[in-house]
Coordinates of C-alpha atoms and ligand atoms in Angstrom, one line a residue:
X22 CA -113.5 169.7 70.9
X23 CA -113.2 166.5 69.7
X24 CA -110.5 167.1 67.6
X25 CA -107.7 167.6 70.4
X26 CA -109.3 164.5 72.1
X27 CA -108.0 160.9 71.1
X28 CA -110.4 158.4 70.2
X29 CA -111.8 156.1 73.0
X30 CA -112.3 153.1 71.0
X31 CA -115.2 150.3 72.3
X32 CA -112.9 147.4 72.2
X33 CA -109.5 147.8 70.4
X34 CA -107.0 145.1 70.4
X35 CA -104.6 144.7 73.7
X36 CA -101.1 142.8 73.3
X37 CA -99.4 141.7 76.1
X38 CA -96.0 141.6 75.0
X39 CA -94.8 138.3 74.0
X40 CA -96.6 137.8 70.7
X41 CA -94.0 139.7 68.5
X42 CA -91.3 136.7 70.1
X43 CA -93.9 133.9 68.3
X44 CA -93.9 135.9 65.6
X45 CA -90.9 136.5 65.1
X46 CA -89.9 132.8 65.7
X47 CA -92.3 131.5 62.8
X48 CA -89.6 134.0 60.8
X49 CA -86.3 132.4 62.1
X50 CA -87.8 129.2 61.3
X51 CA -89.9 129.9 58.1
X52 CA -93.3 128.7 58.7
X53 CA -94.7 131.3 57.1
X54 CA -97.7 128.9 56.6
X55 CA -101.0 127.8 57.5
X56 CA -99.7 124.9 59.8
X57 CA -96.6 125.1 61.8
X58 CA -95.3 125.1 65.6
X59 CA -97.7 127.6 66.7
X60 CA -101.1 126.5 65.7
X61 CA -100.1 123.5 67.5
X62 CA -98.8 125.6 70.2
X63 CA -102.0 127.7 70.2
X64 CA -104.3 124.9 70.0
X65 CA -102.3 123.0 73.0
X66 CA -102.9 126.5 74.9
X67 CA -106.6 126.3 74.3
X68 CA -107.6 122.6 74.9
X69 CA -105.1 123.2 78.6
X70 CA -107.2 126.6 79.3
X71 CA -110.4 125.2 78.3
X72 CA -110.3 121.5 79.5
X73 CA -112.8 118.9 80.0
X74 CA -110.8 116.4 77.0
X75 CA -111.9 119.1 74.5
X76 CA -110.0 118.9 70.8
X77 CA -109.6 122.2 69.3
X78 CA -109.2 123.2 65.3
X79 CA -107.8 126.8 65.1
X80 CA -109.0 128.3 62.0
X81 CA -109.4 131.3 60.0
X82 CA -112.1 133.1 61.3
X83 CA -115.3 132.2 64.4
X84 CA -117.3 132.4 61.0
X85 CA -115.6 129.7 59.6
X86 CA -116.0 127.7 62.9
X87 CA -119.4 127.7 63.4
X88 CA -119.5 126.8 59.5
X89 CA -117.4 123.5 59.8
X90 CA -120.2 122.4 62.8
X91 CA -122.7 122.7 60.4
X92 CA -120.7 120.6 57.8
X93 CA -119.8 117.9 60.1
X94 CA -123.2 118.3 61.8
X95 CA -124.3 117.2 57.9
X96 CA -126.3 120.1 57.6
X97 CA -127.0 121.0 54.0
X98 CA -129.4 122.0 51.6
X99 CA -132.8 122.2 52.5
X100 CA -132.2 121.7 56.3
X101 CA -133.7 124.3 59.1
X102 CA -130.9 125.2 61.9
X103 CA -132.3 127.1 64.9
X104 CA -130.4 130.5 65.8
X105 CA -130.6 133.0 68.8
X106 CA -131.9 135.7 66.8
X107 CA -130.1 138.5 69.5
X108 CA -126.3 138.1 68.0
X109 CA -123.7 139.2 65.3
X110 CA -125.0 137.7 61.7
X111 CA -121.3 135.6 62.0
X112 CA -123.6 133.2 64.2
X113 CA -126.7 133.0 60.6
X114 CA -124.2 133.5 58.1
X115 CA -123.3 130.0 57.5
X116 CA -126.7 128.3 57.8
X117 CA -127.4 130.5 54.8
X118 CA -123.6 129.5 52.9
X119 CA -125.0 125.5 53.1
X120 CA -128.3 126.7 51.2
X121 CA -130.0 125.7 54.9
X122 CA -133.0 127.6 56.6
X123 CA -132.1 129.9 59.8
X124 CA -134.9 129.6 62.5
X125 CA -134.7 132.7 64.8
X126 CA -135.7 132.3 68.6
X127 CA -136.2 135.5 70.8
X128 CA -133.9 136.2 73.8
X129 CA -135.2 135.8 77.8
X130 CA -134.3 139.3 79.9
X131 CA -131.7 137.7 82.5
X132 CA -129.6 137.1 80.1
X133 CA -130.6 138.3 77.1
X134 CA -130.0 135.2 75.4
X135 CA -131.9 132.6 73.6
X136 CA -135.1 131.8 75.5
X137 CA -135.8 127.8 76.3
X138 CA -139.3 128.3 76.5
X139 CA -139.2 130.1 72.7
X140 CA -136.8 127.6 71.8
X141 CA -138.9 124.3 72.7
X142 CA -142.7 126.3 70.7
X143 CA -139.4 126.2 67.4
X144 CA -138.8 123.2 68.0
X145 CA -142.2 121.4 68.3
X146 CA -143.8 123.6 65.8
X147 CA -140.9 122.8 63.2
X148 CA -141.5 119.2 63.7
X149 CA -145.2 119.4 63.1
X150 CA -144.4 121.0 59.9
X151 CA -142.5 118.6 59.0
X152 CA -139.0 119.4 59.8
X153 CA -137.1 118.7 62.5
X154 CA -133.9 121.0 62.9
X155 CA -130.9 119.8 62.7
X156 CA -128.6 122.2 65.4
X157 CA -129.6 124.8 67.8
X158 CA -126.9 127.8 68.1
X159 CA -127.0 129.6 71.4
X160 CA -124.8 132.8 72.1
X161 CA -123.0 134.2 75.1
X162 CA -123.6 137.4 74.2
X163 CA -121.0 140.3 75.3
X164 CA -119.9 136.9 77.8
X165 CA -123.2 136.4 79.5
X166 CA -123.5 132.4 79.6
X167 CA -126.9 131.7 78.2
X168 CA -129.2 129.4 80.8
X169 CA -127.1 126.4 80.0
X170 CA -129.3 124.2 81.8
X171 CA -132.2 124.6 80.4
X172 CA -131.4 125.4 77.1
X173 CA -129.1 122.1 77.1
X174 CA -132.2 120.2 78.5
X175 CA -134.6 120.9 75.5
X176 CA -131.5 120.3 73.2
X177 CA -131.8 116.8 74.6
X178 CA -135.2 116.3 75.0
X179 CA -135.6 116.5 71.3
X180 CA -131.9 115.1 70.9
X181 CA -130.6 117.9 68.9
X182 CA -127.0 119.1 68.6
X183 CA -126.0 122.7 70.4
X184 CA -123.1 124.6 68.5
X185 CA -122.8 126.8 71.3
X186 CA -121.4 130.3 70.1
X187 CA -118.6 131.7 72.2
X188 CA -116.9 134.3 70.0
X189 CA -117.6 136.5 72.6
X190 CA -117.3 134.5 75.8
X191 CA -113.5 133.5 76.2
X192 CA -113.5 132.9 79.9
X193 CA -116.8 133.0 81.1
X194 CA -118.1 130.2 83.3
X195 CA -121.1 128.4 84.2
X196 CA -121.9 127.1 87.6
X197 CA -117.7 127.1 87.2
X198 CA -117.5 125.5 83.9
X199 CA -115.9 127.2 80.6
X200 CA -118.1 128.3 77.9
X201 CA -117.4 126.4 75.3
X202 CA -117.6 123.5 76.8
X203 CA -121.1 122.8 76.8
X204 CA -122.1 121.8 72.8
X205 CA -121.6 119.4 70.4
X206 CA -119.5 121.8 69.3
X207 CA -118.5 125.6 70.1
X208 CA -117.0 128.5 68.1
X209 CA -114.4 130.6 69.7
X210 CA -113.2 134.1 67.5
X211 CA -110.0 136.1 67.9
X212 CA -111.1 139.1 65.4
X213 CA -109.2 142.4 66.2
X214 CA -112.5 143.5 68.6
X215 CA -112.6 140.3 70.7
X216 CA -111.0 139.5 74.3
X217 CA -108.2 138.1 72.7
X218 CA -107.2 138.6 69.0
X219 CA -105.0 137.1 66.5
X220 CA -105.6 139.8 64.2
X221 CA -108.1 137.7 62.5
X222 CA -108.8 133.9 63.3
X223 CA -111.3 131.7 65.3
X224 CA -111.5 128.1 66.4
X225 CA -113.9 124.9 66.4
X226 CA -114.3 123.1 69.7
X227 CA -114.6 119.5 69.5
X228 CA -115.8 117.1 71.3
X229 CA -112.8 114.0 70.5
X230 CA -109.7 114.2 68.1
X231 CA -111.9 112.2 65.3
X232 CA -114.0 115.2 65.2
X233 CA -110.6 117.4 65.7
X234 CA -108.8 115.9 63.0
X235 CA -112.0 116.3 60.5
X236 CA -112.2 119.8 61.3
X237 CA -108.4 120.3 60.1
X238 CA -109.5 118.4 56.8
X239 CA -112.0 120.3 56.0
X240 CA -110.1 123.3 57.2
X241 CA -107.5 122.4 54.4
X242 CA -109.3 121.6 50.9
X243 CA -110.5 117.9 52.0
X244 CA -107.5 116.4 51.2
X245 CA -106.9 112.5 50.9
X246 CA -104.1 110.5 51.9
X247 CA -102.2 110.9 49.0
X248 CA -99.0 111.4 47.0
X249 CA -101.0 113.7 44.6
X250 CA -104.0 116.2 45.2
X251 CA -107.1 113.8 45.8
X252 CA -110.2 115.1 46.7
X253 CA -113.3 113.2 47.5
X254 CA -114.9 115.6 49.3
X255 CA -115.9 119.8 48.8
X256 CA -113.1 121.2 51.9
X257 CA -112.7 125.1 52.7
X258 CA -109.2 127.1 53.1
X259 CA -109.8 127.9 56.7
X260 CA -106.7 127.0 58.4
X261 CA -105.3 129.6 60.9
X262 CA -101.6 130.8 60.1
X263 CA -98.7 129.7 61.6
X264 CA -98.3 133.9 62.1
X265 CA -101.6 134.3 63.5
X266 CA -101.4 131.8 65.4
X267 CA -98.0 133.0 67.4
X268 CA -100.1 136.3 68.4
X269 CA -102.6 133.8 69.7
X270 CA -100.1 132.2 71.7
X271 CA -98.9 135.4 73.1
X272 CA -102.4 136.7 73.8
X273 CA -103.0 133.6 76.0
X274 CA -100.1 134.5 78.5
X275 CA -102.6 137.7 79.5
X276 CA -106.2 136.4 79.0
X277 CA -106.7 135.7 82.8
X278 CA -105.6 139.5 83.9
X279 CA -107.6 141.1 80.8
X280 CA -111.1 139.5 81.7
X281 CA -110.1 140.9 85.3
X282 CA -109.6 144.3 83.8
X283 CA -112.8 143.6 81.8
X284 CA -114.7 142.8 84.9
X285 CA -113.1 146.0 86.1
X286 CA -115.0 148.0 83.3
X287 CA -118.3 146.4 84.2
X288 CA -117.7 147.5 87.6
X289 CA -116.8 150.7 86.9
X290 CA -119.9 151.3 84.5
X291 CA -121.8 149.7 88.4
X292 CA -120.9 152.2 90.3
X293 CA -121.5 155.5 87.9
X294 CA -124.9 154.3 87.0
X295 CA -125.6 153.1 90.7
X296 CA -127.8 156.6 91.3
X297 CA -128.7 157.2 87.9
X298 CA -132.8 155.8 87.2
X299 CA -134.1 153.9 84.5
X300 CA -130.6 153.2 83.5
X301 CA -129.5 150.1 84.0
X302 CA -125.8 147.9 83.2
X303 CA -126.2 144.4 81.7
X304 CA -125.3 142.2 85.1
X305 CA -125.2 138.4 85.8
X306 CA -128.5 137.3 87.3
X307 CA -127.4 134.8 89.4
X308 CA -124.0 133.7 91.1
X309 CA -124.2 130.5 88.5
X310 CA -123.4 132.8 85.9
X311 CA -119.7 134.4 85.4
X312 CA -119.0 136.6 82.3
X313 CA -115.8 138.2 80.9
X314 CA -117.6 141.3 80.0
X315 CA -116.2 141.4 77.2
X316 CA -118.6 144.0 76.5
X317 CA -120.3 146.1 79.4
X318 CA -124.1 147.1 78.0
X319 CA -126.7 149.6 79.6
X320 CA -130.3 150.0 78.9
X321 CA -131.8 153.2 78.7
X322 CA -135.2 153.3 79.5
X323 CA -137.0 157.2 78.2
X324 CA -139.2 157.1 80.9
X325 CA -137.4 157.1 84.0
X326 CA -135.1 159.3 82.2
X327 CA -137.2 162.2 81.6
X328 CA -137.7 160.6 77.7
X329 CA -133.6 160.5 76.9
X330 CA -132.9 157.9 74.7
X331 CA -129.6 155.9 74.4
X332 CA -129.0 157.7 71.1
X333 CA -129.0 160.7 72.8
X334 CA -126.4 159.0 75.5
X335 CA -124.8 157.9 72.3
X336 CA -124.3 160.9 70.3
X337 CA -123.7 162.7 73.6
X338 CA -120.3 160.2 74.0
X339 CA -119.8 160.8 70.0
X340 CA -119.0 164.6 70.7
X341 CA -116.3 163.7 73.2
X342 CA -114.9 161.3 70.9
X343 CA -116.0 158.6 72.7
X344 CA -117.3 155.3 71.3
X345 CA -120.5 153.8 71.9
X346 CA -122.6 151.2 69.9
X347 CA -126.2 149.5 70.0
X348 CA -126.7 146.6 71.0
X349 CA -126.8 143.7 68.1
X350 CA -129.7 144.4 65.8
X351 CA -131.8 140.7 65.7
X352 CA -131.5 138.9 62.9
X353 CA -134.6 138.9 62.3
X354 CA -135.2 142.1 61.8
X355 CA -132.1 142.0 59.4
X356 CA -133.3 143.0 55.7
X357 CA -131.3 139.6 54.8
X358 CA -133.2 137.6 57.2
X359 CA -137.0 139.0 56.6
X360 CA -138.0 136.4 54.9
X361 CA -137.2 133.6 57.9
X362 CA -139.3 132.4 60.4
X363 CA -139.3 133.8 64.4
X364 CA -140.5 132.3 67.2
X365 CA -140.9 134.5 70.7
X366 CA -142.1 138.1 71.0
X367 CA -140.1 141.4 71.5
X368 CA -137.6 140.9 73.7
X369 CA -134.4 141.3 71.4
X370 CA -136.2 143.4 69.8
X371 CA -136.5 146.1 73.1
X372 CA -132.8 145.5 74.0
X373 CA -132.4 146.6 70.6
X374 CA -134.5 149.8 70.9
X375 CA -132.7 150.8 74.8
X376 CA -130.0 149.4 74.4
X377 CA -125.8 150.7 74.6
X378 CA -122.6 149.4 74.7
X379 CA -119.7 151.1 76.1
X380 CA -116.2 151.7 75.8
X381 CA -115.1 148.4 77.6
X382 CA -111.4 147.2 76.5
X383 CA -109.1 146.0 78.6
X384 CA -106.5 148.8 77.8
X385 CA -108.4 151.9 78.8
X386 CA -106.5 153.8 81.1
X387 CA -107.7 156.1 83.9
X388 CA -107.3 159.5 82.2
X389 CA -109.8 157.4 79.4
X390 CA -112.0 156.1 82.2
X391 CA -112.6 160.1 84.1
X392 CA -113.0 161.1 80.2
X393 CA -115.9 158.7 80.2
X394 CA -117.3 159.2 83.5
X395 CA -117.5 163.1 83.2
X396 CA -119.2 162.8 79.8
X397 CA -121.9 160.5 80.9
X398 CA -122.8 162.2 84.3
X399 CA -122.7 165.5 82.7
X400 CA -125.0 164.1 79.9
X401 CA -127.7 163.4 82.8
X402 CA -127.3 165.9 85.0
X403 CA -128.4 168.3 82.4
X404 CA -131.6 166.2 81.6
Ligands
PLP527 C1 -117.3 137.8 66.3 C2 -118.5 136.9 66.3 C3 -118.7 135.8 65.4 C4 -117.8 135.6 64.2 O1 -116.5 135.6 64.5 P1 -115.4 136.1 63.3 O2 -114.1 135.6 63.8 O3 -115.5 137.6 63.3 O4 -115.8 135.4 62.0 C5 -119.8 135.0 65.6 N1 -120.7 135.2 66.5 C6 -120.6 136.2 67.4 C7 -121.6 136.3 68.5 C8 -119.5 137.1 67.3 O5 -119.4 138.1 68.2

């Protein structure tokens, strides 16, 4: 059966149409180079769409991104950085490159993100051991904003730097302001999956152009102002392609419309699991709160549902050839990570255990979307 069926991918990549034209621009004019018209271009598209006087660094990966914070943040050795344990190990990974210690904080239910009441026991408990941390990364996970508010406020009351991570939050809002907008700094990806791609790549959010301008030193090997190669400093090669970059500049010109057809996914998941108990979709808990879905999520809770589990939903999808995927694994439960202190209780943890995400891109069609909704209300009609 699922051989004759094509695959309904999770999140596959969606161009609009005018990226090859960048592309093919960079060509004509042979900047086939890791600086060139359209990383300016892309990164002029990016400060417009995001606003509030932000700088941005386009780079190689979201990875990269949230690894330059930490450097210019002065993170190094030794150092503890706190981290929403809930999230994709691109948000720990660099902590760990800098030889610093990743603290993981639990997740609150509304929006599954990092909890401010977990957040401020890590932070006073790290101080009375001696250590005060030196960033807090929150996530907008699948595009939820976190609580900005009161995460932000126990940021300041201990005056410590948010790198807020928005690889997965591309035009979400907060009480009607961009994520990304809210840290020290913020990470923004473009990996093939994301709501916009550049096949590969990512960007650093600054706060002014001093901090713009260091992020494309580092970005480039650290180098001086010089004739010849002069280094004072350890720099990365993270600099985003001029070729990437002209996809990036394409995928801008349909951002808006595809975190409408996004949105459309969520709402579509709504209304199928409207009548169906102790299943529930991942929604916004308050009007303050406006996500791109990037991903749409369900819980699936055994007991209302007659003890079916969302690996059962899963590999019920899996036979139609349809894509589904648990939610992130925490970090602290990662093998890599055991070793690393956690503060909160089970929260990620149970989202974890119940929880699914579905096939949500932005290029699903309606033959794909009666594909989906037939397998999943035949899956619970026969329970
Ligand atoms: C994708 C992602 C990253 C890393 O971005 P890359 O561009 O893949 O390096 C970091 N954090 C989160 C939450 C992500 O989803």
């Amino acid at each position: 059966m699922s051989s004759e069926l094509s695959k309904i991918w999770l999140s596959s990549p969606h161009m609009g149409g005018q990226e090859q034209e960048f592309v093919a621009k960079a060509f004509e004019e042979n900047w086939i180079a890791p600086l060139g018209p359209n990383v300016n271009g892309f990164e002029e598209d990016l400060q417009q769409y995001l606003g509030n006087d932000k700088q941005i660094g386009v780079l190689s990966s979201g990875t990269a991104a949230i690894h330059l914070a930490l450097v210019q943040l002065g993170v190094s050795h030794g150092d503890e950085v706190i981290c929403q344990s809930f999230t994709f190990c691109g948000s720990a990974n660099p902590i760990m490159y800098l030889g610093a210690t990743p603290i993981f904080v639990d997740s609150e239910v509304s929006t599954w993100n990092i909890c401010p009441k977990a957040l401020e026991e890590a932070i006073v408990d790290r101080i009375s051991k001696g250590k005060k941390p030196k960033a807090i990364i929150p996530v907008h996970l699948y595009g939820m904003p976190y609580k900005v508010d009161e995460v932000g406020a126990v940021a300041q009351k201990y005056s410590i730097p948010i790198i807020e991570d928005a690889a997965e939050s591309l035009g979400s809002t907060y009480k009607s302001k961009n994520c990304g907008t809210f840290g020290e700094f913020a990470a923004l990806s473009f990996n093939g999956n994301k709501i916009i791609t550049t096949s590969g790549g990512g960007a650093l959010v600054c706060a002014d152009k001093e901090s713009k301008d260091k992020t494309v030193y580092y970005s480039t090997q650290a180098r001086d102002a010089a004739p010849h190669y002069q280094h004072t400093e350890v720099g990365f090669n993270y600099r985003m392609s001029n070729i990437s970059a002209g996809i990036g500049r394409g995928q801008m010109k349909v951002l808006d419309e595809h975190v409408g057809l996004r949105r459309g996914m969520f709402h579509f998941y709504k209304s199928i699991f409207e009548t169906i108990e102790g299943v529930e979709v991942f929604t916004e808990p308050s009007d303050d709160f406006f996500s791109n879905h990037w991903l749409s999520a369900i819980t699936v809770r055994p007991e209302p549902t007659k003890g079916v589990s969302r690996e059962d939903l899963r590999l019920h999808l899996e036979q139609y050839n349809i894509e589904s995927r648990p939610l992130w694994k925490p970090m602290h439960l990662q093998p890599v990570f055991e070793k690393m202190p956690f503060y909160g209780g089970q929260v990620a943890e149970q989202l974890f255990e119940e929880g699914l995400c579905l096939p949500s891109g932005s290029n699903l069609t309606d033959e794909d979307r009666t594909r989906i909704k037939k397998a999943i209300l035949e899956f619970f009609q026969n329970k």
